[in-house]
PDB file of C-alpha atoms in Angstrom:
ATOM      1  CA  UNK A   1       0.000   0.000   0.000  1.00  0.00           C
ATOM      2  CA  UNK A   2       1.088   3.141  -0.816  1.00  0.00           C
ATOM      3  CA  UNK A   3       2.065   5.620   2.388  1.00  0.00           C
ATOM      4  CA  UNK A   4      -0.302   8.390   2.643  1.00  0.00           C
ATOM      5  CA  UNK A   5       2.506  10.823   3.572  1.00  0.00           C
ATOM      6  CA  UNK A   6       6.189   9.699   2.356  1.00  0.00           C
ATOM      7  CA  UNK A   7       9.334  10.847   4.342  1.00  0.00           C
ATOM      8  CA  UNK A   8      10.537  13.987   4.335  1.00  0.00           C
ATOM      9  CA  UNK A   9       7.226  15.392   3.052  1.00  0.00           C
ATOM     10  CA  UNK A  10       6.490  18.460   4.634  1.00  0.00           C
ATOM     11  CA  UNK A  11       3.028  18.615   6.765  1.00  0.00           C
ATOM     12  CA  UNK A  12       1.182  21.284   8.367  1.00  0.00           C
ATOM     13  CA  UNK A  13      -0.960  20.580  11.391  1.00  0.00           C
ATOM     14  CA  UNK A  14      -3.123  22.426  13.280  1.00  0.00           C
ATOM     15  CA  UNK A  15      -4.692  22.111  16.830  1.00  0.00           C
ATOM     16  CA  UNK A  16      -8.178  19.891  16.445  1.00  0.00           C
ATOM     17  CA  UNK A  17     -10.722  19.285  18.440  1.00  0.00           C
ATOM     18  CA  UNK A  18     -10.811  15.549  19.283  1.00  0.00           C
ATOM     19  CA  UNK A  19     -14.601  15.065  19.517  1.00  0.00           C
ATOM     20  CA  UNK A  20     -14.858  15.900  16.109  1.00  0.00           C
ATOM     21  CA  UNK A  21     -12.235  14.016  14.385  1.00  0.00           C
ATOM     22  CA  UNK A  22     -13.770  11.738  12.137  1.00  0.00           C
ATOM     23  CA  UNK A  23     -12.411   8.497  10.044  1.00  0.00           C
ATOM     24  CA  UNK A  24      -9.870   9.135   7.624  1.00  0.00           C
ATOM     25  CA  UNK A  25      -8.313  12.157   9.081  1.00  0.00           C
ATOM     26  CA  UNK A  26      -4.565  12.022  10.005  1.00  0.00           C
ATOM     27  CA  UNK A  27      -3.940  12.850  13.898  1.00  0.00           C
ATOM     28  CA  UNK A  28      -1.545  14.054  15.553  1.00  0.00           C
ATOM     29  CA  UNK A  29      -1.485  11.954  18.560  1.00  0.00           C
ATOM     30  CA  UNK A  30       1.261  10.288  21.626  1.00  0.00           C
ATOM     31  CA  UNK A  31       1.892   7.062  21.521  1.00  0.00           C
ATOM     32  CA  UNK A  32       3.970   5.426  24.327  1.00  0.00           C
ATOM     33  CA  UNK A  33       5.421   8.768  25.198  1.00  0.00           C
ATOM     34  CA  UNK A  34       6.122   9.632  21.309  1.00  0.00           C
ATOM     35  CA  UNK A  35       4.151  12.053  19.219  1.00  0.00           C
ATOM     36  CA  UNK A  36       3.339  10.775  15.573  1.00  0.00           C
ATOM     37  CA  UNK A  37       0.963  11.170  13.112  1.00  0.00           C
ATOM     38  CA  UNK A  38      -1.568   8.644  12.688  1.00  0.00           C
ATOM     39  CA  UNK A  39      -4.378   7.738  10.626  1.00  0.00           C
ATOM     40  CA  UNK A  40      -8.096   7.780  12.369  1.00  0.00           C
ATOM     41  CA  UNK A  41      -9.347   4.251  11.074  1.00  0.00           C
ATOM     42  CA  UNK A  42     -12.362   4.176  13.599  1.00  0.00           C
ATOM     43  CA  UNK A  43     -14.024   5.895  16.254  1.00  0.00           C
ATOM     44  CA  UNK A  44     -15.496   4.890  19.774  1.00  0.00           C
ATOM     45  CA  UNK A  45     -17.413   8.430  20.817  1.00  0.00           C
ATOM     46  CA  UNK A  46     -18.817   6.528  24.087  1.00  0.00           C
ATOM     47  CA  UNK A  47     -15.370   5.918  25.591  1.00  0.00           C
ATOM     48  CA  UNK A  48     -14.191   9.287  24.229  1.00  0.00           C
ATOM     49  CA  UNK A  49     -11.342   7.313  21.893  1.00  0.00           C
ATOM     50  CA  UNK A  50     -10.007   6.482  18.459  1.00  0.00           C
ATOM     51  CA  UNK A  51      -8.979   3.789  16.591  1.00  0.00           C
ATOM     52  CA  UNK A  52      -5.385   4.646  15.017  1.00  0.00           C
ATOM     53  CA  UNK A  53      -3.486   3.254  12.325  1.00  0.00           C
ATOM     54  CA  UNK A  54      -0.027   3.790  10.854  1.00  0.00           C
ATOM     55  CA  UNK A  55       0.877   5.334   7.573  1.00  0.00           C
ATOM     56  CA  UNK A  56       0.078   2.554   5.499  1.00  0.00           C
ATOM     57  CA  UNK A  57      -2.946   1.540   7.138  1.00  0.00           C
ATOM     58  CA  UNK A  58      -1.799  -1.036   9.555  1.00  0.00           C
ATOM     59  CA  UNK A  59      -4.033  -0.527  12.835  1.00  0.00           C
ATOM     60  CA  UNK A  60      -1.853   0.178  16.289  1.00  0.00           C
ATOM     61  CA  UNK A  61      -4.576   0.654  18.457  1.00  0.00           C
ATOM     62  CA  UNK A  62      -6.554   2.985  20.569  1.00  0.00           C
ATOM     63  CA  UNK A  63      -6.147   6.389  21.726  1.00  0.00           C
ATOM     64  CA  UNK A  64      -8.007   8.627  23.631  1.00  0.00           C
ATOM     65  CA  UNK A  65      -8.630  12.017  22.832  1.00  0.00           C
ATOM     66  CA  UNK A  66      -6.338  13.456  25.702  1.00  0.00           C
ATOM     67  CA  UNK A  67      -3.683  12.161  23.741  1.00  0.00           C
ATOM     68  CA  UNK A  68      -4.776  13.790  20.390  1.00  0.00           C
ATOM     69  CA  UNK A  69      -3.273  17.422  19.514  1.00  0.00           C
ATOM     70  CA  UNK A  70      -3.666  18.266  16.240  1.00  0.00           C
ATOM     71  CA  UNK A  71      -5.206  17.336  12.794  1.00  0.00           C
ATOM     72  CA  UNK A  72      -2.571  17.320   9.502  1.00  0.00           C
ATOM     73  CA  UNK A  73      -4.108  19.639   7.296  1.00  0.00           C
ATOM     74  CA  UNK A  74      -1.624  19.783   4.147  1.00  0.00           C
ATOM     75  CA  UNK A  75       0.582  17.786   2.871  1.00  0.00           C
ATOM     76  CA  UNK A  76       3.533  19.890   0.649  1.00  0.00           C
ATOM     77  CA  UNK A  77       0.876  22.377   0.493  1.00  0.00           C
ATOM     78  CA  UNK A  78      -2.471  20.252  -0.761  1.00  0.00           C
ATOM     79  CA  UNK A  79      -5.067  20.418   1.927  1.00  0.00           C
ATOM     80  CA  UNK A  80      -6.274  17.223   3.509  1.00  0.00           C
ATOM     81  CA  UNK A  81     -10.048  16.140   3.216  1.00  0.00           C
ATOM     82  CA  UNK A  82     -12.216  16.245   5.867  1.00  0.00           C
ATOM     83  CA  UNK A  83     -10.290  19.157   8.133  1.00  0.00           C
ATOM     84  CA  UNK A  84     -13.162  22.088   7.915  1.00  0.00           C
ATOM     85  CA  UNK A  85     -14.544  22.104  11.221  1.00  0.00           C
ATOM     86  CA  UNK A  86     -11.961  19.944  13.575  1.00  0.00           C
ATOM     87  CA  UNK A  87      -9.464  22.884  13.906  1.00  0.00           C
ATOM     88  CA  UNK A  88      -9.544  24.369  17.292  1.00  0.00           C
ATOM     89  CA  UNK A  89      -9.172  27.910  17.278  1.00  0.00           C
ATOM     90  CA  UNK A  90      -7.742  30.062  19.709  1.00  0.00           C
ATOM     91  CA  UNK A  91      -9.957  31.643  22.455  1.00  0.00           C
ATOM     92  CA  UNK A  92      -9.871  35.365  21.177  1.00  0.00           C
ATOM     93  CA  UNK A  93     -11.723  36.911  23.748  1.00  0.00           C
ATOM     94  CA  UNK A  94      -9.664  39.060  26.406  1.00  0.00           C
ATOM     95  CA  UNK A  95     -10.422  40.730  29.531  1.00  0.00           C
ATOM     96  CA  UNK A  96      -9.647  44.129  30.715  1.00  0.00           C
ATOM     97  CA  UNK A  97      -9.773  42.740  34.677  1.00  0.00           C
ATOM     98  CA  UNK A  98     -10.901  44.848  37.362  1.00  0.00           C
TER      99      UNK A  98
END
């Protein structure tokens, strides 16, 4: 199978909400104390986790969305499907205090 992103390919990635992430997305996501990118191949919204696979599509296992930071969206500069809605955007709002 051929590798959805090769080496050396240069990604951008963007901060995601987890709930929203959806199959066939590419995660951001620690595994065993190691951040890589991995392939949503299924989703378990009752226990709050996902299914992740490698780049080829071999599954690894589970994750839970504490463990998910961002979503790839680009890969050497051609947008990802499925992205519009899962990035997390900053919390503009500011307070002047008391």
């Amino acid at each position: 199978m051929v590798p959805l992103i090769r080496s050396r390919q240069l990604v951008r990635v963007a901060p995601v909400d987890p709930a929203r992430v959806e199959v066939g997305v590419i995660v951001l996501a620690r595994v065993a104390g190691v951040v890589y990118l991995h392939l949503v191949s299924a989703i378990d919204a009752g226990a709050g986790r996902v299914q992740i696979s490698n780049n080829r599509g071999r599954v690894n296992g589970w994750t839970n969305h504490a463990k998910i930071y961002g979503i790839c969206v680009a890969v050497e500069g051609v947008g990802r499907p499925r992205v519009d809605g899962k990035v997390r955007r900053p919390n503009t709002s500011t307070s002047s205090g008391p």
